[in-house]
Tab-separated table of N, CA and C in Angstrom:
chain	number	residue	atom	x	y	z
A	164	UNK	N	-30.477	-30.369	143.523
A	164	UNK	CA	-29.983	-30.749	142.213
A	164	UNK	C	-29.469	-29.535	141.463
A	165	UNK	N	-30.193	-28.401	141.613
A	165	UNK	CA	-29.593	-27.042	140.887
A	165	UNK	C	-28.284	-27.032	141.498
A	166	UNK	N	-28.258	-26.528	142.862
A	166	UNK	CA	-27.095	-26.436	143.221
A	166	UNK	C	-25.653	-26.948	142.874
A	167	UNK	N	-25.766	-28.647	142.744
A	167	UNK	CA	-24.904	-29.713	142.199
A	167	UNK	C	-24.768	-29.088	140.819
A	168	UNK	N	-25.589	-29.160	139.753
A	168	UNK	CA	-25.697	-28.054	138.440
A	168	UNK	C	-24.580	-27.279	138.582
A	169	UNK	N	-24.980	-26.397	139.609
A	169	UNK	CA	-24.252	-25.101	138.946
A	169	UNK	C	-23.038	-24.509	139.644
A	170	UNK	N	-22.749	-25.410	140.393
A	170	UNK	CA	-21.307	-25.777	141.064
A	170	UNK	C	-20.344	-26.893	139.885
A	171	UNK	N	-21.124	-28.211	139.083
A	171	UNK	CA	-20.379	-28.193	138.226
A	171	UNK	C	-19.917	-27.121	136.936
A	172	UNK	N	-21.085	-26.491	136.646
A	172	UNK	CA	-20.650	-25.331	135.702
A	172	UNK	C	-19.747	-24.041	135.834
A	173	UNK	N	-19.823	-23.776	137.516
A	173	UNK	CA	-18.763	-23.012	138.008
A	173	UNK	C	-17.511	-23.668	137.827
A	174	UNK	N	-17.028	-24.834	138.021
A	174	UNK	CA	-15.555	-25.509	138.192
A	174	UNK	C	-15.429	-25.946	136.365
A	175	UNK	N	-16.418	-25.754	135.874
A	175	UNK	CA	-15.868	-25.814	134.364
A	175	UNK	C	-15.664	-24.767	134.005
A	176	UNK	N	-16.208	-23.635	134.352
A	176	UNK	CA	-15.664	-22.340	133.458
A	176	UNK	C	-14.407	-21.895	134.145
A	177	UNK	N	-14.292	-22.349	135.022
A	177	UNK	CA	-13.002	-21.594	135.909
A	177	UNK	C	-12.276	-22.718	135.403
A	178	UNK	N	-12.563	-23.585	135.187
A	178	UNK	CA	-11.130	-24.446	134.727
A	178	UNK	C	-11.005	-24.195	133.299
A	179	UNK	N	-11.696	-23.783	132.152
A	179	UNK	CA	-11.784	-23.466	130.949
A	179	UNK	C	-11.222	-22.314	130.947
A	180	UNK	N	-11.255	-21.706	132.077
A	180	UNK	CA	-10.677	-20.450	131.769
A	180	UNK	C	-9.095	-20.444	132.341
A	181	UNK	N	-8.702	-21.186	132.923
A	181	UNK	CA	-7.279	-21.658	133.416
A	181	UNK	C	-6.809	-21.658	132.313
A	182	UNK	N	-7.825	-23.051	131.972
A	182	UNK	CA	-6.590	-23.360	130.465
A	182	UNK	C	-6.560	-22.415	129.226
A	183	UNK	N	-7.452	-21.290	129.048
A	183	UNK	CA	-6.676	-20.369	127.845
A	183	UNK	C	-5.827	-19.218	128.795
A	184	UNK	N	-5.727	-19.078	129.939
A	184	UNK	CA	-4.742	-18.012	130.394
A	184	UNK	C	-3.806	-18.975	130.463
A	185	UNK	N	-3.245	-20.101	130.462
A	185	UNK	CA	-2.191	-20.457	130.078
A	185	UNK	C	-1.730	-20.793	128.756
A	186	UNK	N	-2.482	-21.367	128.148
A	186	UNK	CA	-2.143	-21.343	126.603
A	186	UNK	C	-1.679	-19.491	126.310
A	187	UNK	N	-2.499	-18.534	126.354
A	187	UNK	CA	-2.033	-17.199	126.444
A	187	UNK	C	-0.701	-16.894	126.941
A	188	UNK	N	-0.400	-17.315	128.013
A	188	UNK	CA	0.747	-17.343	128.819
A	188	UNK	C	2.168	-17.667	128.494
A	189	UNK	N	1.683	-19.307	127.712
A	189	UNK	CA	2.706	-19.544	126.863
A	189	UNK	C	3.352	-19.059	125.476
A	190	UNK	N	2.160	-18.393	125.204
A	190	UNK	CA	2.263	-17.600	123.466
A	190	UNK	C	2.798	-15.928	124.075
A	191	UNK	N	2.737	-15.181	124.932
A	191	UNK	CA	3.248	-14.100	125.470
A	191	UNK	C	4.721	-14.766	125.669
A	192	UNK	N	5.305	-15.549	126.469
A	192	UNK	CA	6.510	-15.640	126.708
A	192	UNK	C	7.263	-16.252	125.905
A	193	UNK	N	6.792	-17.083	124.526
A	193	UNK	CA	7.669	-17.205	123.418
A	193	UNK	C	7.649	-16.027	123.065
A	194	UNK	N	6.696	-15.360	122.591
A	194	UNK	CA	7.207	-13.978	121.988
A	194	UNK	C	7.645	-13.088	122.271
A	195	UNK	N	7.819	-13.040	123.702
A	195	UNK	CA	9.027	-12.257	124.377
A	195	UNK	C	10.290	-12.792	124.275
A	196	UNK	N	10.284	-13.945	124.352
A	196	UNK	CA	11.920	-15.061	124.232
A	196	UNK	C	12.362	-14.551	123.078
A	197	UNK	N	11.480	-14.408	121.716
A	197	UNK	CA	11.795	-14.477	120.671
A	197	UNK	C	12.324	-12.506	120.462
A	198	UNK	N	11.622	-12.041	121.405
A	198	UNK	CA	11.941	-10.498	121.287
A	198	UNK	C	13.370	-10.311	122.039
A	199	UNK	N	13.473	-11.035	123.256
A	199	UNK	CA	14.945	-10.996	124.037
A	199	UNK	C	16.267	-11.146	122.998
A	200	UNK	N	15.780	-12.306	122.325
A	200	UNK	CA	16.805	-13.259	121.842
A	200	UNK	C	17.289	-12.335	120.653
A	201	UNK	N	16.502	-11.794	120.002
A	201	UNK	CA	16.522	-10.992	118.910
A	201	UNK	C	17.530	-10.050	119.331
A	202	UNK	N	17.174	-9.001	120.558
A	202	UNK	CA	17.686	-7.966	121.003
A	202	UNK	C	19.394	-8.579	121.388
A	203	UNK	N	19.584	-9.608	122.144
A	203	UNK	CA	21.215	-9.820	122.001
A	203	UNK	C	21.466	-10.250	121.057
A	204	UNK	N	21.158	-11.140	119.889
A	204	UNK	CA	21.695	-11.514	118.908
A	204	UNK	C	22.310	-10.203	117.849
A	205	UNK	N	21.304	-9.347	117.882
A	205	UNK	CA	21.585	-7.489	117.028
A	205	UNK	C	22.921	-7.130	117.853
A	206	UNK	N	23.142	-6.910	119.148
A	206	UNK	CA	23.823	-7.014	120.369
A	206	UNK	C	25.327	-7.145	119.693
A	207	UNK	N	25.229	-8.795	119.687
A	207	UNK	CA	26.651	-9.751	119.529
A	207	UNK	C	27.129	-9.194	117.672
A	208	UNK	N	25.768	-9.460	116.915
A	208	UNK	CA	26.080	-8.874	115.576
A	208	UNK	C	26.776	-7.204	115.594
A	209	UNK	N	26.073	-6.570	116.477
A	209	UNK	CA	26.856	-4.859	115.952
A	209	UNK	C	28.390	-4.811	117.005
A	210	UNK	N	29.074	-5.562	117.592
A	210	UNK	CA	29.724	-5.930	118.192
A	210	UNK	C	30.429	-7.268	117.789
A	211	UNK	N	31.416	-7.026	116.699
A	211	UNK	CA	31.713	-9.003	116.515
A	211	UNK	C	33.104	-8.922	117.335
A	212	UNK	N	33.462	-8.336	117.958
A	212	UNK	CA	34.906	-8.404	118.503
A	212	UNK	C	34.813	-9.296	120.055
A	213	UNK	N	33.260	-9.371	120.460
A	213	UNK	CA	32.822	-9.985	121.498
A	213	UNK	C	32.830	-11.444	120.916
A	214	UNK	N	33.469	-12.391	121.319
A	214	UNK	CA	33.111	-13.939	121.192
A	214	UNK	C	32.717	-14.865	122.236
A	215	UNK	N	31.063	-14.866	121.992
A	215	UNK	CA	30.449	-14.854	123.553
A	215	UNK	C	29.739	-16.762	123.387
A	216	UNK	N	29.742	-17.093	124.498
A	216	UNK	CA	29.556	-18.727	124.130
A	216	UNK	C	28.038	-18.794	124.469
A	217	UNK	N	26.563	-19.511	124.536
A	217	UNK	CA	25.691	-19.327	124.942
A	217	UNK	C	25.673	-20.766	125.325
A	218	UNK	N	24.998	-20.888	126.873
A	218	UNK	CA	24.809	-22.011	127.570
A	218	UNK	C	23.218	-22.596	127.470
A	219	UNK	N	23.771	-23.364	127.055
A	219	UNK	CA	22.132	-24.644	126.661
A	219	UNK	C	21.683	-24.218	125.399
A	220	UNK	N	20.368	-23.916	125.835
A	220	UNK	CA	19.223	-23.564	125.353
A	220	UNK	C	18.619	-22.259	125.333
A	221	UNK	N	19.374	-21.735	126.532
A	221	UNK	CA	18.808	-20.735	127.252
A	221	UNK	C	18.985	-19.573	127.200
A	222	UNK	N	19.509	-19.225	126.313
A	222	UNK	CA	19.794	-17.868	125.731
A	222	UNK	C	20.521	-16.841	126.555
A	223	UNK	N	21.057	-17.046	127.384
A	223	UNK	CA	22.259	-16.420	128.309
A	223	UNK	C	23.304	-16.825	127.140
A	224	UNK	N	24.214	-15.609	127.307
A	224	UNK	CA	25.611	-15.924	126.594
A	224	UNK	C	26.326	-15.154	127.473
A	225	UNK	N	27.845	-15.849	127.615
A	225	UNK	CA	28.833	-15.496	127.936
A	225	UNK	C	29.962	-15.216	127.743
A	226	UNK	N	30.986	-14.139	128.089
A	226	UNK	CA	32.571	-13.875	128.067
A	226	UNK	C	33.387	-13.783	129.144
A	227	UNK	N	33.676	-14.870	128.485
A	227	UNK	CA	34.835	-14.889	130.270
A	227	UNK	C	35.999	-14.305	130.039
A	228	UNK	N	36.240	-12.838	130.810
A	228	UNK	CA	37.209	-12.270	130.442
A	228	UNK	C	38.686	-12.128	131.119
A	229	UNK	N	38.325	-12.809	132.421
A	229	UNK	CA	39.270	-13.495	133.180
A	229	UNK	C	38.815	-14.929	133.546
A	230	UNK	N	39.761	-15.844	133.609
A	230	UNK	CA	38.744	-17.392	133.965
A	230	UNK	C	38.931	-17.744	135.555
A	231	UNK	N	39.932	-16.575	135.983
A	231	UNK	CA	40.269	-17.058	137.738
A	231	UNK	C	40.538	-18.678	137.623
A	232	UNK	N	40.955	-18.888	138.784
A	232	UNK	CA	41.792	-19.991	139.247
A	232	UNK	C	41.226	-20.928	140.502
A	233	UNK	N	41.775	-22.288	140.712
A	233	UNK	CA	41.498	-23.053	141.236
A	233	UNK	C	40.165	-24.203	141.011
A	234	UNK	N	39.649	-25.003	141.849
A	234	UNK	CA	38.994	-25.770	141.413
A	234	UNK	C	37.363	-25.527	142.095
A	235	UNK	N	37.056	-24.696	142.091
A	235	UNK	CA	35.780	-24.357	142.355
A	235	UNK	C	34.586	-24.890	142.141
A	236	UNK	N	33.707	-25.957	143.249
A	236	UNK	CA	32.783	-26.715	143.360
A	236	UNK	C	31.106	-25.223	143.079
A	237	UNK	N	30.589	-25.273	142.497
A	237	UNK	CA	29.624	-24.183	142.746
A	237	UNK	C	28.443	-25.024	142.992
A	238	UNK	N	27.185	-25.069	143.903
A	238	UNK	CA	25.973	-25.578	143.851
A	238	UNK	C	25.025	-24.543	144.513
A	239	UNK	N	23.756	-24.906	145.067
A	239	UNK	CA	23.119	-23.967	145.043
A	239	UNK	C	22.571	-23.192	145.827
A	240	UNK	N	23.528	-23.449	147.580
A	240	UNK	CA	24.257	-23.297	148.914
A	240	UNK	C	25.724	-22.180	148.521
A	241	UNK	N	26.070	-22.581	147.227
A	241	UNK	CA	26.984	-21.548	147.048
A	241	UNK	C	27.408	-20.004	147.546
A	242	UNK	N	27.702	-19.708	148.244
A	242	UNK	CA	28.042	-17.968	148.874
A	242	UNK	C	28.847	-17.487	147.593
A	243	UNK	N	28.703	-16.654	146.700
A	243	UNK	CA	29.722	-16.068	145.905
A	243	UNK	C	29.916	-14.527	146.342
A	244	UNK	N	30.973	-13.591	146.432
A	244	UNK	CA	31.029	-12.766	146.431
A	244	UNK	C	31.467	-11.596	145.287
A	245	UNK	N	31.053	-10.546	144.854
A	245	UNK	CA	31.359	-10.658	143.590
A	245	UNK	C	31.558	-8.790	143.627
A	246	UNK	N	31.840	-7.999	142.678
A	246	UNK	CA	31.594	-7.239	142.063
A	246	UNK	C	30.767	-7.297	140.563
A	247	UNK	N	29.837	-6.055	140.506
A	247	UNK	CA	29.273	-5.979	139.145
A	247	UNK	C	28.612	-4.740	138.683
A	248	UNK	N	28.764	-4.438	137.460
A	248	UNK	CA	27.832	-3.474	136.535
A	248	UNK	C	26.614	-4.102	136.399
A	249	UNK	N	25.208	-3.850	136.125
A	249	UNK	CA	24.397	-3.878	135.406
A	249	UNK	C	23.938	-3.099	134.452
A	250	UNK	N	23.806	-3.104	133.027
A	250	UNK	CA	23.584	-2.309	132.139
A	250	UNK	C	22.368	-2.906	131.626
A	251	UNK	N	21.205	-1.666	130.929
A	251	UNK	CA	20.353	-2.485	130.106
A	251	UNK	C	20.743	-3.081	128.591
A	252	UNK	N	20.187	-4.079	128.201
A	252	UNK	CA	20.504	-3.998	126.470
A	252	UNK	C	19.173	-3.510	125.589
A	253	UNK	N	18.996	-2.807	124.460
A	253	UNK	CA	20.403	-2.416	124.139
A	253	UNK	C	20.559	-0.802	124.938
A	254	UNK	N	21.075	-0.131	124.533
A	254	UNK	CA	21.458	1.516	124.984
A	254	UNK	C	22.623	1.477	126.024
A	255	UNK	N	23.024	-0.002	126.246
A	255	UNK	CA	23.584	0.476	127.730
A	255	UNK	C	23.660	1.192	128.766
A	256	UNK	N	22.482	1.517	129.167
A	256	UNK	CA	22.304	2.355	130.403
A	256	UNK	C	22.964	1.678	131.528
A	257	UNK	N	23.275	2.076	132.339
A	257	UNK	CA	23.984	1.520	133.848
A	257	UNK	C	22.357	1.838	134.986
A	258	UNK	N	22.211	0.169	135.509
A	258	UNK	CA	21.063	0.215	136.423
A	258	UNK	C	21.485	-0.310	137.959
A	259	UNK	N	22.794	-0.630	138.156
A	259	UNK	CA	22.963	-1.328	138.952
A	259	UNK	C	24.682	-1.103	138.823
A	260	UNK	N	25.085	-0.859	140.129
A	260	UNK	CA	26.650	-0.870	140.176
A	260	UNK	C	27.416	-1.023	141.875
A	261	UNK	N	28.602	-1.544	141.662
A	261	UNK	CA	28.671	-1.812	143.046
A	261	UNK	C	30.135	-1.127	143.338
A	262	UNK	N	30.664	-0.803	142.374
A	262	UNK	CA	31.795	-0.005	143.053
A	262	UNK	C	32.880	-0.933	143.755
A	263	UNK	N	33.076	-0.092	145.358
A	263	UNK	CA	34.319	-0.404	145.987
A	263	UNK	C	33.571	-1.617	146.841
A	264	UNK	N	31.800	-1.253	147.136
A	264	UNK	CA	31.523	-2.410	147.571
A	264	UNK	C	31.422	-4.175	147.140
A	265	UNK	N	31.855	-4.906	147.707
A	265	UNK	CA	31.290	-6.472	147.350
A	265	UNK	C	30.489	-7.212	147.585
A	266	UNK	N	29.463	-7.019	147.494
A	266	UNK	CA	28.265	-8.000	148.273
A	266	UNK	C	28.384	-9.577	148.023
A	267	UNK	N	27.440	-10.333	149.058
A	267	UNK	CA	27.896	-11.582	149.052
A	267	UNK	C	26.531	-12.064	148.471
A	268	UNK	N	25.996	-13.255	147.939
A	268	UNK	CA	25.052	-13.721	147.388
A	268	UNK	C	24.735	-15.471	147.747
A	269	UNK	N	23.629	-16.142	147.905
A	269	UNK	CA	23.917	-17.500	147.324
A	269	UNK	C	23.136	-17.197	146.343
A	270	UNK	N	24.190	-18.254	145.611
A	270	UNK	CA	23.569	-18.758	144.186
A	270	UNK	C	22.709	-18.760	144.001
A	271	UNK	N	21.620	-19.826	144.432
A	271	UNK	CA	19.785	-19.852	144.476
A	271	UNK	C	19.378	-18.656	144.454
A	272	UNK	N	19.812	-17.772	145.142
A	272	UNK	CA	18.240	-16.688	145.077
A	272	UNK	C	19.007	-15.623	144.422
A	273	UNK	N	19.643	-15.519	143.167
A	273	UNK	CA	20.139	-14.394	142.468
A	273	UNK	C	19.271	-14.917	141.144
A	274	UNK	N	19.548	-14.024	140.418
A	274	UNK	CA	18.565	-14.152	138.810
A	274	UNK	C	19.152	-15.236	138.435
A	275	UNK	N	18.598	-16.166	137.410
A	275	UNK	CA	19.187	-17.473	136.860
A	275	UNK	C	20.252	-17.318	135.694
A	276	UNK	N	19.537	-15.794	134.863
A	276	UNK	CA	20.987	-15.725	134.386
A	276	UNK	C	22.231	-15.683	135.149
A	277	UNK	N	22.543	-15.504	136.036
A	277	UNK	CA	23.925	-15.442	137.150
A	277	UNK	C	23.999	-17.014	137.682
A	278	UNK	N	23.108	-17.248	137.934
A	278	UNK	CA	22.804	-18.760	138.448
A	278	UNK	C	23.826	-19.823	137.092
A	279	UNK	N	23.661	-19.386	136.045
A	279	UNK	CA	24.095	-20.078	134.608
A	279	UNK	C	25.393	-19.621	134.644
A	280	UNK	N	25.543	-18.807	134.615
A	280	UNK	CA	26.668	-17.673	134.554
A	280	UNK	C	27.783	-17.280	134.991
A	281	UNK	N	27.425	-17.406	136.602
A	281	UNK	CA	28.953	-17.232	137.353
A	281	UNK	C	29.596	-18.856	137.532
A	282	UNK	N	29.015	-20.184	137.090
A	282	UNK	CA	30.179	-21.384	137.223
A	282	UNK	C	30.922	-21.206	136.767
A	283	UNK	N	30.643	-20.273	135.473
A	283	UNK	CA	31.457	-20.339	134.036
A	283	UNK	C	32.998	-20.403	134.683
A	284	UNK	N	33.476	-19.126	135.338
A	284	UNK	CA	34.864	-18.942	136.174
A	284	UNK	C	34.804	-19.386	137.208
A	285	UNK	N	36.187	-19.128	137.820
A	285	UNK	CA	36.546	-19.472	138.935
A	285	UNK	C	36.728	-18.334	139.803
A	286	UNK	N	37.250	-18.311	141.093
A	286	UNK	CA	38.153	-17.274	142.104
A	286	UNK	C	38.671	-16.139	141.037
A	287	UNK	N	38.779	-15.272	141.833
A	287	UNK	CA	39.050	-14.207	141.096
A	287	UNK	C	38.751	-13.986	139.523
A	288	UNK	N	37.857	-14.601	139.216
A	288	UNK	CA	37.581	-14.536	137.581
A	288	UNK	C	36.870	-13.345	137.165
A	289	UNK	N	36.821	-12.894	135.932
A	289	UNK	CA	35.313	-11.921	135.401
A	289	UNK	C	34.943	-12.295	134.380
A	290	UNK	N	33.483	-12.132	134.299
A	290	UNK	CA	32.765	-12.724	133.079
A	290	UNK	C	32.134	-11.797	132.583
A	291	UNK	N	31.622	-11.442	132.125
A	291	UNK	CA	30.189	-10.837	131.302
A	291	UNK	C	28.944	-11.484	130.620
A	292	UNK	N	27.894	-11.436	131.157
A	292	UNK	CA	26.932	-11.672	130.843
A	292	UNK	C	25.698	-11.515	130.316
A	293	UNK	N	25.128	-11.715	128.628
A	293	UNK	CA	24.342	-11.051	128.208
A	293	UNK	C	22.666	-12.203	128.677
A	294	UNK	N	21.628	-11.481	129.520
A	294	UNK	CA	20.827	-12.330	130.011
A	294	UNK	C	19.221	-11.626	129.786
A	295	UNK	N	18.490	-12.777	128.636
A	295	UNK	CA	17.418	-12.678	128.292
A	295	UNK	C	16.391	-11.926	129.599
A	296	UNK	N	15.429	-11.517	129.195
A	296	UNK	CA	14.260	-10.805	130.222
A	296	UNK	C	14.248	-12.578	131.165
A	297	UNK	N	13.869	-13.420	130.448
A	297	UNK	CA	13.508	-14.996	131.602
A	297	UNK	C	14.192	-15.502	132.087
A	298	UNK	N	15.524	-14.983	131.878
A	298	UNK	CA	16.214	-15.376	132.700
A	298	UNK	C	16.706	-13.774	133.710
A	299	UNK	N	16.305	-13.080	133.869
A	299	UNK	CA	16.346	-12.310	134.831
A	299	UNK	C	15.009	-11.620	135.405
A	300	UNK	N	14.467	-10.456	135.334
A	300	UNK	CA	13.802	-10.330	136.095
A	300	UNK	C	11.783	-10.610	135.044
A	301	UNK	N	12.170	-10.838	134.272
A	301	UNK	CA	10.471	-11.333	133.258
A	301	UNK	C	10.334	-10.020	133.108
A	302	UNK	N	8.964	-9.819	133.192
A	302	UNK	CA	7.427	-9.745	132.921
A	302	UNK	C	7.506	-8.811	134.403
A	303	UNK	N	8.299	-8.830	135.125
A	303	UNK	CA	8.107	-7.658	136.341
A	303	UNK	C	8.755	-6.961	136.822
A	304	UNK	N	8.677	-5.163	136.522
A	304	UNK	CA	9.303	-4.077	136.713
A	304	UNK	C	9.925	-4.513	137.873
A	305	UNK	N	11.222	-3.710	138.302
A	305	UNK	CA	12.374	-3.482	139.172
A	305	UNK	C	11.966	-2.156	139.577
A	306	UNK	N	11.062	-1.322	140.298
A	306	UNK	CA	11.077	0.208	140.349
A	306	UNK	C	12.244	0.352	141.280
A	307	UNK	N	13.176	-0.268	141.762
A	307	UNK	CA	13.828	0.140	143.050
A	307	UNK	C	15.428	0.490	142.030
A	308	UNK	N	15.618	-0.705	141.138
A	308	UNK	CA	16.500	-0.617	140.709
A	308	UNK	C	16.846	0.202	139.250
A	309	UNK	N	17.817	0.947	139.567
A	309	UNK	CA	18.112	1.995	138.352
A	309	UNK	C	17.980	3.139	138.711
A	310	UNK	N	17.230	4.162	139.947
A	310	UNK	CA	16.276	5.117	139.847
A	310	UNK	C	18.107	5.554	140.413
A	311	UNK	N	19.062	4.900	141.164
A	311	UNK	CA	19.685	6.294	141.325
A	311	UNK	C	20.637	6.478	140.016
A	312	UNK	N	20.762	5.494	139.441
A	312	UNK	CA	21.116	5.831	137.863
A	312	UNK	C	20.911	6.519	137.077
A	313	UNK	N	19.218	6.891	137.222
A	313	UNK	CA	18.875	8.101	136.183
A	313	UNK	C	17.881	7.331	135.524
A	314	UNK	N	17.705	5.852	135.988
A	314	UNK	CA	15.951	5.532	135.237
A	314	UNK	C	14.955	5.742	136.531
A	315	UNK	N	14.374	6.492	135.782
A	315	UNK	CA	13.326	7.284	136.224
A	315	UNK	C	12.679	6.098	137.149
A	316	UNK	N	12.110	5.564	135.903
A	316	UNK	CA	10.677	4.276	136.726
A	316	UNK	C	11.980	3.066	137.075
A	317	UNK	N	12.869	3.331	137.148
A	317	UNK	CA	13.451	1.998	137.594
A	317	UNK	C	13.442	1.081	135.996
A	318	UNK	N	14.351	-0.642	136.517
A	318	UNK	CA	14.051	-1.605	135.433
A	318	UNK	C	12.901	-1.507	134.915
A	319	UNK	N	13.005	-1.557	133.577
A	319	UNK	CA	11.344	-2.245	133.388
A	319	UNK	C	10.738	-3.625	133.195
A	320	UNK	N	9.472	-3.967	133.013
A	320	UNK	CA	9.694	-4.782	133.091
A	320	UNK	C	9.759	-6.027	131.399
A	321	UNK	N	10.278	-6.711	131.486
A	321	UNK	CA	11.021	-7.602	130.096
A	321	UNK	C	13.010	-6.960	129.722
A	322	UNK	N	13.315	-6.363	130.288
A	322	UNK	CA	14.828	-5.664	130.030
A	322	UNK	C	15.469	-7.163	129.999
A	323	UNK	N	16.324	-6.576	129.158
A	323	UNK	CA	17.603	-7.777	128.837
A	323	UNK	C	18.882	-6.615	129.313
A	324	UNK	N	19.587	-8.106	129.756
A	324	UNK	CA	20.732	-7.240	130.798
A	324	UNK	C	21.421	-7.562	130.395
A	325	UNK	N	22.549	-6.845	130.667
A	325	UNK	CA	23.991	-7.258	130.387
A	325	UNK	C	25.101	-6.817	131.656
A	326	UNK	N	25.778	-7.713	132.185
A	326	UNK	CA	26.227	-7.723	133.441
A	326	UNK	C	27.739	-8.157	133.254
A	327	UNK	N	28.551	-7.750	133.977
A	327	UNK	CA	30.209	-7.555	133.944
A	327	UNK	C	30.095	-8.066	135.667
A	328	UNK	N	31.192	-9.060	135.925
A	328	UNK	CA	31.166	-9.496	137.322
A	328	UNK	C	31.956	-10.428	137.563
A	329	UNK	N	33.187	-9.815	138.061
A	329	UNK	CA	34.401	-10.284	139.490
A	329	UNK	C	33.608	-11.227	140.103
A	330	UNK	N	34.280	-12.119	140.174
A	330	UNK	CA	33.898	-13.317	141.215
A	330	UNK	C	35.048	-13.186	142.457
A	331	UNK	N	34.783	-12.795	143.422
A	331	UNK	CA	36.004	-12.299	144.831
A	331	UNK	C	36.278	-13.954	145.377
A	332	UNK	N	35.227	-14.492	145.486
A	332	UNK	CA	35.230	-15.206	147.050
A	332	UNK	C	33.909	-16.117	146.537
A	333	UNK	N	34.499	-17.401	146.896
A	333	UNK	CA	33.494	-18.580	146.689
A	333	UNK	C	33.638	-19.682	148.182
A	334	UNK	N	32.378	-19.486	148.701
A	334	UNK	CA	32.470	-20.160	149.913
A	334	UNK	C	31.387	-21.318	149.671
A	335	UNK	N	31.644	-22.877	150.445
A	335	UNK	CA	30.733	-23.258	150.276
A	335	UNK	C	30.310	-23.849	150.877
């Protein structure tokens, strides 16, 4: 009978304790949303010559600065090939750059800001993209990315990005 006891009292505190690390969980990532959102909105304000559209809800905004051409199906099998900058916001640091190279991507497994982001255009298009910490990498450092840039520790982690990106080649 102890045993039964104190096996239910184990699965109640561990479940009591589930539920305030998520209630916690959820109050950390509004107030990061609310810290992202802040940081591009200052962004778009010290910059009004940018007229950037924001998709949904979701606090990605965009400029499509070429719209490229044709009729481009995108889903989430998508191959895009692309060129791009990554910069942090704000300071614009450069963390990520691709030069003469083009790498190829599917859709699905790139950050969701890009996921939102690159339908916007077509073939040969460029966009720019300003993309909250949740919609790119959260709550978890990048040490790989940035360091030959000159950040030391790499991304950190919560950065809001801002990304410039050629769409080459859409296969699907």
């Amino acid at each position: 009978m102890n045993r039964v006891a104190l096996i239910i009292l184990l699965f109640c505190l561990g479940f009591s304790a589930c539920k305030k690390t998520s209630e916690g969980g959820l109050a950390g990532y509004k107030a990061q949303a609310a810290i992202d959102d802040k940081i591009v909105a200052d962004y778009l304000k010290a910059n009004p010559s940018l007229v950037a559209t924001k998709i949904d809800t979701s606090g990605v905004y965009y400029i499509v600065e070429q719209p490229g051409t044709g009729n481009d199906l995108f889903t989430n099998s998508t191959q895009v090939t692309v060129g791009y900058t990554g910069r942090l916001l704000p300071g614009g640091q450069i963390f990520a750059q691709t030069n003469d190279f083009h790498p190829s991507f599917v859709l699905s497994q790139v950050i969701k800001g890009w996921q939102l982001g690159i339908p916007q255009i077509k073939r040969g298009g460029q966009v720019r993209l300003l993309v909250p910490s949740r919609y790119a990498y959260g709550p978890a450092a990048q040490p790989q990315l940035g360091v030959v840039f000159g950040l030391k520790d790499g991304l950190p982690a919560n950065a809001v990005l801002d990304f410039d990106i050629q769409l080459y080649d859409i296969v699907n």
